[in-house]
Short mmCIF file of C-alpha atoms in Angstrom, two decimals:
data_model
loop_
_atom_site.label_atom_id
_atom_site.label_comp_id
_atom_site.label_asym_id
_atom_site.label_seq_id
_atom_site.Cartn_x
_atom_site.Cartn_y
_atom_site.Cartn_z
CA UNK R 15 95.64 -58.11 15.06
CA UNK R 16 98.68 -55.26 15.59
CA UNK R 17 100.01 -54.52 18.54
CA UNK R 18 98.93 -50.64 18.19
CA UNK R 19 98.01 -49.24 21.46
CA UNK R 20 94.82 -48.01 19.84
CA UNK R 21 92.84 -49.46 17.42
CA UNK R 22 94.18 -48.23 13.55
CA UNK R 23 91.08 -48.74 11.35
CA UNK R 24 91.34 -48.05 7.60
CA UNK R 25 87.83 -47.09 6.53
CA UNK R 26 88.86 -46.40 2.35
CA UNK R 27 90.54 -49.25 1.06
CA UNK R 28 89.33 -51.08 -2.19
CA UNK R 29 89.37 -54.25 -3.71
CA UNK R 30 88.19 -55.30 -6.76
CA UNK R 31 86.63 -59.66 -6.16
CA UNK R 32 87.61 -61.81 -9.10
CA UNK R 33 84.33 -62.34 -10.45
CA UNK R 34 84.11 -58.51 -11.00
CA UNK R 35 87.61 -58.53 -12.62
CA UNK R 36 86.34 -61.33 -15.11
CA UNK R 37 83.31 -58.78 -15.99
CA UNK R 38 85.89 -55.76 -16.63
CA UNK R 39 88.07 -58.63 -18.94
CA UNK R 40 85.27 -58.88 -20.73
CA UNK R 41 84.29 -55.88 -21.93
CA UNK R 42 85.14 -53.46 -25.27
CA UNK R 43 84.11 -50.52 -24.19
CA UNK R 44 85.59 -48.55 -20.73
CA UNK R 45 84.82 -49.57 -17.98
CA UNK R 46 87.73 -52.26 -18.71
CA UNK R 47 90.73 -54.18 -18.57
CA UNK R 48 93.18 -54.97 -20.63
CA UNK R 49 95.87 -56.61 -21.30
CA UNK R 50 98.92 -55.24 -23.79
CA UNK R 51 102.11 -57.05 -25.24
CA UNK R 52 104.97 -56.76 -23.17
CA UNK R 53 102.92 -55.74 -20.19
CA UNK R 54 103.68 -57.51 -16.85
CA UNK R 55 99.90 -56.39 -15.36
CA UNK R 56 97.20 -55.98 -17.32
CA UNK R 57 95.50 -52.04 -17.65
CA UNK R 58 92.13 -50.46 -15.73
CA UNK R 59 91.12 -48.35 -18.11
CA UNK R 60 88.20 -45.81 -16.82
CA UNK R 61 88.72 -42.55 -17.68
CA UNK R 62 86.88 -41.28 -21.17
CA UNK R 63 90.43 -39.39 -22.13
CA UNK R 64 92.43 -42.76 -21.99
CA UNK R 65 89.62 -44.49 -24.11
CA UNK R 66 90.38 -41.92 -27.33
CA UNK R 67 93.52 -43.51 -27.51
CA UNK R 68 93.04 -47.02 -26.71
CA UNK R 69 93.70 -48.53 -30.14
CA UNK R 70 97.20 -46.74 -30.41
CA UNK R 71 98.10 -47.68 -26.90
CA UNK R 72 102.04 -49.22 -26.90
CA UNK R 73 102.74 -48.44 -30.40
CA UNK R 74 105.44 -46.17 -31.65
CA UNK R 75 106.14 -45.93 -27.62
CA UNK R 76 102.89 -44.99 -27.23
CA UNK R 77 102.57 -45.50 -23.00
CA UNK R 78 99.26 -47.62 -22.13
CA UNK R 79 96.41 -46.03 -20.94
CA UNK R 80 94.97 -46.75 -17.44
CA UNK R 81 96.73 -48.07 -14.41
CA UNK R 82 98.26 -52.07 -14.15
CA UNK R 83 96.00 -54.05 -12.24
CA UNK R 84 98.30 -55.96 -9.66
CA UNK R 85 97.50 -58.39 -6.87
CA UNK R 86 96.76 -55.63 -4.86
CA UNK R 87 93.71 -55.26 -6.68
CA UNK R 88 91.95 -58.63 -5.96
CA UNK R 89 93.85 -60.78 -3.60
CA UNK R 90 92.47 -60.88 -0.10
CA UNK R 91 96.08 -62.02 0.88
CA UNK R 92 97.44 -59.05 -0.67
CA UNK R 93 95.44 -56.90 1.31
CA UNK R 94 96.25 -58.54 4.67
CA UNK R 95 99.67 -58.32 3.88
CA UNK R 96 99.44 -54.59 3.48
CA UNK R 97 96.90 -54.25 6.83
CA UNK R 98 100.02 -56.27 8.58
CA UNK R 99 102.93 -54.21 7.06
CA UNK R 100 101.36 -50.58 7.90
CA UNK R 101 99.45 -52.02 11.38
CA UNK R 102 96.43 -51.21 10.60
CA UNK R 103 93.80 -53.33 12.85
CA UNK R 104 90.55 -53.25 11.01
CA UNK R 105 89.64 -52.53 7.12
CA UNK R 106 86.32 -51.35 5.81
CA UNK R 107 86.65 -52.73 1.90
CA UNK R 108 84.48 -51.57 -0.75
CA UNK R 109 84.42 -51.85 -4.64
CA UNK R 110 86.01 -49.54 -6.47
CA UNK R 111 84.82 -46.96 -9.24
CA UNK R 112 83.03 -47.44 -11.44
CA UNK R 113 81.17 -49.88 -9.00
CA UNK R 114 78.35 -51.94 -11.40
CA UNK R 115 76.84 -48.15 -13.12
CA UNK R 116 77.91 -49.62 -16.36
CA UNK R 117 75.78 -53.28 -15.86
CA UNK R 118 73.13 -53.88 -17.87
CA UNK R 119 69.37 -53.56 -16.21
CA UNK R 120 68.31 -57.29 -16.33
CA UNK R 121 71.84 -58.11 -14.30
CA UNK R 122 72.21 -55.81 -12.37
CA UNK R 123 70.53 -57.28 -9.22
CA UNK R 124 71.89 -60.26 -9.44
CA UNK R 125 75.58 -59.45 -10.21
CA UNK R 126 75.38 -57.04 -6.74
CA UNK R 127 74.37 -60.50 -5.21
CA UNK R 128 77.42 -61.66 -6.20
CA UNK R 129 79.88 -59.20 -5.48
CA UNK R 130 78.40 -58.40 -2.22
CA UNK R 131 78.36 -62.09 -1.15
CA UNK R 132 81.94 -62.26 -2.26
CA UNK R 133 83.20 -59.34 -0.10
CA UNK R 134 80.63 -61.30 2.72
CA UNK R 135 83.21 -64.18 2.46
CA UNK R 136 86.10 -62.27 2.38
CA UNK R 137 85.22 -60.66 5.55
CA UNK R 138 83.81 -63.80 7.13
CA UNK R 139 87.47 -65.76 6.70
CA UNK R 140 88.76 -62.78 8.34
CA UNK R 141 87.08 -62.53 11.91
CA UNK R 142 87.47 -59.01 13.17
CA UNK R 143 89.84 -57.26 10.50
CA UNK R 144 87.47 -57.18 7.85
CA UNK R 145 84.26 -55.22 6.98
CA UNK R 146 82.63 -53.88 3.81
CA UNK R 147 80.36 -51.25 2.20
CA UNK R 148 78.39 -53.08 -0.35
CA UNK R 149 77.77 -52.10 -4.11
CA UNK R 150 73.93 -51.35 -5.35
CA UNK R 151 72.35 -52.24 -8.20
CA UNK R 152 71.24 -48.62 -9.40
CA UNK R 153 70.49 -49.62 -13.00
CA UNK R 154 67.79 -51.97 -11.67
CA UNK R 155 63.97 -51.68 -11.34
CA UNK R 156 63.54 -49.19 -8.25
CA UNK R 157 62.00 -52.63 -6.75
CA UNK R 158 65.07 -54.80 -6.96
CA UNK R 159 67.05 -51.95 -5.77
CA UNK R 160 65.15 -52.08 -2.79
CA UNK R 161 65.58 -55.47 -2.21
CA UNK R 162 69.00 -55.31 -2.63
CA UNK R 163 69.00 -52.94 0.18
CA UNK R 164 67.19 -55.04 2.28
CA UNK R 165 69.51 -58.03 1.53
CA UNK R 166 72.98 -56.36 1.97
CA UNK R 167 71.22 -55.49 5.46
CA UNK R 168 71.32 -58.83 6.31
CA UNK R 169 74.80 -59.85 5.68
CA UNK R 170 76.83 -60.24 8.93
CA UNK R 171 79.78 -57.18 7.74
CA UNK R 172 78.03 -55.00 6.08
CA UNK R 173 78.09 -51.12 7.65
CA UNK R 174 76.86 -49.07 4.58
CA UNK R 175 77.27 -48.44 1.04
CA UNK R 176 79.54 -47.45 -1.49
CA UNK R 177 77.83 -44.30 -3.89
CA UNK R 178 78.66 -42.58 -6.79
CA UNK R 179 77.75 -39.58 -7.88
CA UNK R 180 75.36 -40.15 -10.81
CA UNK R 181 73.01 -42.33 -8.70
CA UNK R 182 70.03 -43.43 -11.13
CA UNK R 183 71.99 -41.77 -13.77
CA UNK R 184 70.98 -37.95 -12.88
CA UNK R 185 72.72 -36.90 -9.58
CA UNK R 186 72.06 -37.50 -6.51
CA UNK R 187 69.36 -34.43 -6.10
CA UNK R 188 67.52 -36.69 -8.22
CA UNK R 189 63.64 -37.10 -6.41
CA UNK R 190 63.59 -41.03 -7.46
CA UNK R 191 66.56 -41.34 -5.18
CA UNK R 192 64.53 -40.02 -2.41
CA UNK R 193 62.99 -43.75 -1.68
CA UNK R 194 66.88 -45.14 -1.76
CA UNK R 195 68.24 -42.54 0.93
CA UNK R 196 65.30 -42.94 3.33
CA UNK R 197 65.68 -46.95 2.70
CA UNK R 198 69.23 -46.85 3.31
CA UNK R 199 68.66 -44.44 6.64
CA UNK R 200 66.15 -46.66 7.93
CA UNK R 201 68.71 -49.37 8.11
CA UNK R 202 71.54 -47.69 9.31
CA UNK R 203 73.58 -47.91 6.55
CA UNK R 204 75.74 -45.31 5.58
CA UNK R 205 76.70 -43.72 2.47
CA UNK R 206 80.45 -43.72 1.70
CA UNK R 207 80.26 -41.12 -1.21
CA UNK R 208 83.04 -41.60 -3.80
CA UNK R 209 83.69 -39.91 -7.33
CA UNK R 210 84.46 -41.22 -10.39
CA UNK R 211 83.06 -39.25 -13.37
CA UNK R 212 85.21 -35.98 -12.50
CA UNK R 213 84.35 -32.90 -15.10
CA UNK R 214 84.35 -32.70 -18.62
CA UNK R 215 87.61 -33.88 -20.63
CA UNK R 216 87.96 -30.55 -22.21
CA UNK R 217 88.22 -28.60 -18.81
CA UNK R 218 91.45 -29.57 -18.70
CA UNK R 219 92.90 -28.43 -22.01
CA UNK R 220 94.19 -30.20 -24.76
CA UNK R 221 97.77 -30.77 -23.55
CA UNK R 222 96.37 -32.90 -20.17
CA UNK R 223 96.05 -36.48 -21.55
CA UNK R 224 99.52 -36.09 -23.25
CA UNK R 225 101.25 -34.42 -21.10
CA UNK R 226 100.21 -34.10 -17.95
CA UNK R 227 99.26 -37.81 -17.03
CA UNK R 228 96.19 -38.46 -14.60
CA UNK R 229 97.52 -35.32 -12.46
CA UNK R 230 94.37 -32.69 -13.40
CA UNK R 231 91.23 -35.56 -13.05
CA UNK R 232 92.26 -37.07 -9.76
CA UNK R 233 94.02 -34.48 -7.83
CA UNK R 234 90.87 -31.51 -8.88
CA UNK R 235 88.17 -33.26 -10.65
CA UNK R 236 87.08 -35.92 -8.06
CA UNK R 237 87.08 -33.22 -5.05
CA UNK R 238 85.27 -30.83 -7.64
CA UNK R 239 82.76 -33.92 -8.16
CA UNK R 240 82.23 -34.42 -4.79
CA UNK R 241 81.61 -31.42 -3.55
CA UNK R 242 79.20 -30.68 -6.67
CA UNK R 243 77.40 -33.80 -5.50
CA UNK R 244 76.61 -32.71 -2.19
CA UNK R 245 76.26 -29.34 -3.04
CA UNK R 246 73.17 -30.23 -4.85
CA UNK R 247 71.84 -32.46 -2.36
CA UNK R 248 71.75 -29.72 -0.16
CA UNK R 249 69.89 -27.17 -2.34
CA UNK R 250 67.27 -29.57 -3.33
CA UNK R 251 66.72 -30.33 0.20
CA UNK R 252 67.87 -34.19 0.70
CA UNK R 253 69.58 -33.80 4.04
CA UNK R 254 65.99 -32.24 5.59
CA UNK R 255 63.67 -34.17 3.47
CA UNK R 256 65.48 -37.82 4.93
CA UNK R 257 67.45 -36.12 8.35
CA UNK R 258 68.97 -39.66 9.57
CA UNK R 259 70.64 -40.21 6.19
CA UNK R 260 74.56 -40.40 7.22
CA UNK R 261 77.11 -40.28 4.58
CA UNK R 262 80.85 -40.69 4.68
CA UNK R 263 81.99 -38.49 2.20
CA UNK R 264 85.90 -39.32 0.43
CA UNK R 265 88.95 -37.28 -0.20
CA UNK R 266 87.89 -35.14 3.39
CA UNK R 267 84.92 -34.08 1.03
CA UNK R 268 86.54 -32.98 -1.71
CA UNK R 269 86.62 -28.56 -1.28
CA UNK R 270 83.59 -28.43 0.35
CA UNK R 271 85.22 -27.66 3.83
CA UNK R 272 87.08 -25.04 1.87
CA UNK R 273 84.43 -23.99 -0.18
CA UNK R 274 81.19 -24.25 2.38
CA UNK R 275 81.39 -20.29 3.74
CA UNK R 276 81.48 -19.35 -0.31
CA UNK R 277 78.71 -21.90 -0.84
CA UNK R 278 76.40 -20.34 2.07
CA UNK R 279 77.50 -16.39 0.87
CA UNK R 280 75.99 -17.63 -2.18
CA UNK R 281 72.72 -18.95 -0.95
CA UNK R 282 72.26 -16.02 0.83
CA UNK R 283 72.59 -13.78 -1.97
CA UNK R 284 71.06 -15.32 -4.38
CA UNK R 285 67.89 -13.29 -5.40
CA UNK R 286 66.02 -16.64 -7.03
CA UNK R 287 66.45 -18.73 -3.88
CA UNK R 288 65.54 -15.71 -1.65
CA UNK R 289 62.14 -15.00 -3.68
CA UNK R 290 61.49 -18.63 -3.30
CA UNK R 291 61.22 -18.58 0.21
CA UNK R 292 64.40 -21.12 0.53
CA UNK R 293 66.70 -18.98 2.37
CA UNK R 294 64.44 -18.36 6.06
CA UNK R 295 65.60 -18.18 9.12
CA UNK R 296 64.80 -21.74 9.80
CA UNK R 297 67.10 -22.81 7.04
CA UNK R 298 69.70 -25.38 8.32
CA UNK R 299 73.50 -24.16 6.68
CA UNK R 300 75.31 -26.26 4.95
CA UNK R 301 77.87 -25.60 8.18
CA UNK R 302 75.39 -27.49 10.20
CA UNK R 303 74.97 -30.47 7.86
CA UNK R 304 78.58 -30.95 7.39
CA UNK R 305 78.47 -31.66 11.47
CA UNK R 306 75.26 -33.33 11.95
CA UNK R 307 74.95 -35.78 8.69
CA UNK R 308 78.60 -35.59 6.82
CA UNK R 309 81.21 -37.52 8.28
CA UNK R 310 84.65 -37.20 6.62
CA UNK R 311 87.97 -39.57 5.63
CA UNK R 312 90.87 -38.35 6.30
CA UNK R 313 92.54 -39.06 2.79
CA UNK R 314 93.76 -35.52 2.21
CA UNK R 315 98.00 -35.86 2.85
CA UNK R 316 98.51 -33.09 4.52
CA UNK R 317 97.53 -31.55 8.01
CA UNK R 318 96.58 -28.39 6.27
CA UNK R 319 93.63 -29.99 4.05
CA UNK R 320 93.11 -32.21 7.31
CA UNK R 321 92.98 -29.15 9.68
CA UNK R 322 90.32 -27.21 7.13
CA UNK R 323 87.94 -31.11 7.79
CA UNK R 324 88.74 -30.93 11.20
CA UNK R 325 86.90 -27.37 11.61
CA UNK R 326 84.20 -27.99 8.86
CA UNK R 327 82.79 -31.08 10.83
CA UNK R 328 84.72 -32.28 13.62
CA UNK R 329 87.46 -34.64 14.57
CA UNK R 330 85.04 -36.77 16.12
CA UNK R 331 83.71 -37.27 12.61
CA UNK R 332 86.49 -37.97 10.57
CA UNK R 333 88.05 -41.35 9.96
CA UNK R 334 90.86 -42.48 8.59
CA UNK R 335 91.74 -44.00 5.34
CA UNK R 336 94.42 -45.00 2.64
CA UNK R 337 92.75 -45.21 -0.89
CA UNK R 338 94.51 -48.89 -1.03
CA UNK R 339 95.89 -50.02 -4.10
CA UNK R 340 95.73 -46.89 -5.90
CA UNK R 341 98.40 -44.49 -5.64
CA UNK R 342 101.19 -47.58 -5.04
CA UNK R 343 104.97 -46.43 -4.79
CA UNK R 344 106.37 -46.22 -7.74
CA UNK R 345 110.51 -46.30 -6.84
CA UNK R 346 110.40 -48.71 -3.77
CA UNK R 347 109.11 -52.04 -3.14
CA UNK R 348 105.18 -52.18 -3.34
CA UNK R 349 105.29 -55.04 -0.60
CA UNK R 350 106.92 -52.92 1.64
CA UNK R 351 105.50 -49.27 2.91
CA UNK R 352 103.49 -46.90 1.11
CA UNK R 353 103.12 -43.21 1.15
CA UNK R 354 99.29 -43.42 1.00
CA UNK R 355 99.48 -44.45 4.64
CA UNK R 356 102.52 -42.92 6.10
CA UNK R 357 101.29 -39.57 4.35
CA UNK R 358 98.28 -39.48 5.97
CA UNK R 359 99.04 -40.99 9.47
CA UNK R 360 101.32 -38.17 9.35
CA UNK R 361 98.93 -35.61 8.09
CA UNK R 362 97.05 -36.72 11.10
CA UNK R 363 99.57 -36.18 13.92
CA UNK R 364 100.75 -33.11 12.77
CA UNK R 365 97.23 -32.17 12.97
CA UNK R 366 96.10 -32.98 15.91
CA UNK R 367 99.34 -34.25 18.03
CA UNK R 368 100.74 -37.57 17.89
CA UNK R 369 99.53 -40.07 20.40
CA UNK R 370 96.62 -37.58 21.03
CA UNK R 371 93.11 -38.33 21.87
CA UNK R 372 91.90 -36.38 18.50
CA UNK R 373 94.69 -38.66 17.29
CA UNK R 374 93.24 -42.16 18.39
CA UNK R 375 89.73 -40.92 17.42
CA UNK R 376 90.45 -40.03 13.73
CA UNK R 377 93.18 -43.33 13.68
CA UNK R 378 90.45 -45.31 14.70
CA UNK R 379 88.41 -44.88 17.14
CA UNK R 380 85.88 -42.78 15.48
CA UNK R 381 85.33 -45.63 13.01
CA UNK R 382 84.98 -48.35 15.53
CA UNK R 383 82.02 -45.89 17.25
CA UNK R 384 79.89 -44.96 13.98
CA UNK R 385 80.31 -47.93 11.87
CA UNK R 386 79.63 -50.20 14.66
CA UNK R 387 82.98 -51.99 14.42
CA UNK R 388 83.23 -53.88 18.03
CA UNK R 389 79.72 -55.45 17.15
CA UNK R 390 79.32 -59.01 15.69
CA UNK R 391 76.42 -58.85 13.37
#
């Protein structure tokens, strides 16, 4: 452990277990990787715009599609050595995006087995410093996705669940989820809501995959995702229908502390909803969920998109995180100190004061409390 004087807990922070790598290697079609000629790391490639130009990737000077997949990725050393370097006590791992969506029914269940087992391990040789959201099998028989629930339950660091936002493959306002949610309530686990699909190539005009690099999907269409998601969760009525549902929701939930007053102004006014009988005086705002069931991250790199999560749902309910090992530096020494931390640390202190009690609670204290961090099993 550091030597911080409170406890620094990094709740977002990926890694992708070998066995799953050897699935990605394997594959034609994205998700993937691959690896190109001349390339020190082989490429992630997940994003539908980097797949149109796949075959002409590195000729003519053509630059390769997808990120390089470094140690950072997959080695559990790796990751300590980055916990160590930025003194950060405690990690909370979880697969990355695109999680197993893309697995095929009949595996599915089984190949959550495995990569929940190996992040169980990973954890276990770690005593204290490690912790994980598990992956679900959502392309398997509602029955086996049970199960799976009911297994991941059992294993000794397991505090929730890593989400996307297509659930079963419709959103998450999708009724056959409703079993899952109240499943995953009943155990305590909690949601840790990511994005991954963003919106539509074409939104972002045919000069983006050229010429503007990953820029327009990451930085606008995984907050727009995310708050889409939970938007619609709310108007079909998820958060009443299954109230101890908890979900950690990334990116300090996308713009939906921004974009919750516009949300309720619509709801309000919206002549359907009202004629429905959905907008009484019983109704609980989308203000109130965001501070009863939402919690937040704090991976937002700046106090001003920090300050707007603070007021939407509390600083007793957000928690930090560093997105680790995306966004690596890209003109200094990847073993040494990235900006996804200090950015974000800072973001935080400027925020809320350095050496603060809002400070120590978002840093890590927070974290410890809801995900149950100071517990054993």
């Amino acid at each position: 452990m550091t030597s911080n004087p409170f406890p620094v807990v990094d709740i977002h922070t990926h890694m992708y277990p070998p066995e799953y790598v050897k699935i990605l290697e394997n594959r034609s079609d994205i998700p993937l990787i691959r690896r190109f000629a001349g390339a020190k790391d082989p490429r992630y490639i997940i994003l539908p715009a980097e797949a149109e130009s796949l075959d002409k990737a590195g000729e003519d000077g053509a630059p390769l599609p997808g990120r390089p997949v470094t140690s950072h990725y997959s080695s559990l050393q790796q990751k300590i050595h980055f916990m160590d370097t930025h003194r950060i006590d405690i990690s909370v791992i979880s697969l990355a995006n695109p999680w197993l969506d893309f697995v095929a029914t009949s595996e599915a269940a089984s190949t959550a087995v495995s990569v929940n087992e190996e992040f169980e391990s990973m954890c276990a040789s770690q005593p204290g410093r490690l912790y994980f959201f598990a992956t679900l099998p959502l392309t398997a028989p509602q029955g086996e996705l049970l199960s799976a629930i009911d297994f991941v339950k059992g294993l000794k660091h397991c505090r929730g669940v890593i989400l996307g936002t297509s659930g079963l493959g419709k959103g998450l306002d999708d009724p056959e989820l409703i079993p899952v949610f109240k499943a995953l309530a009943k155990n305590g686990l909690t949601i840790f809501l990511h994005p991954h699909y963003g919106l539509p190539s074409e939104v972002w005009g045919p000069r983006a995959t050229a010429e503007y690099g990953h820029v327009l999907p990451l930085a606008l269409g995984f907050p727009l995702e995310t708050t889409i998601a939970v938007a619609r969760m709310y108007l079909a009525g998820v958060f009443d229908e299954v109230p101890d549902l908890r979900m950690l929701l990334a990116h300090s939930g996308g713009t939906l502390p921004f974009l919750a007053g516009r949300i309720e102004s619509c709801i309000v006014h919206d002549g359907h909803l009202v004629r429905e009988g959905k907008v009484g005086s019983g109704r609980r705002t989308v203000w109130q969920v965001l501070k009863e069931q939402i919690y937040l991250d704090a991976v937002i790199y700046s106090e001003v998109g920090l300050k707007a999560a603070i007021d939407a749902s509390g600083v007793d309910r957000l928690m930090f995180g560093t997105d680790h090992p995306f966004f690596p530096p890209l003109t200094s020494d990847e073993q040494g100190e990235w900006e996804s931390m200090t950015w974000n640390k800072t973001a935080v202190e400027k925020a809320l004061g350095e050496g603060s009690e809002g400070t120590k609670a978002v840093m890590g204290g927070n974290a410890v409390k809801i995900l149950r961090l100071s517990e054993d099993a």
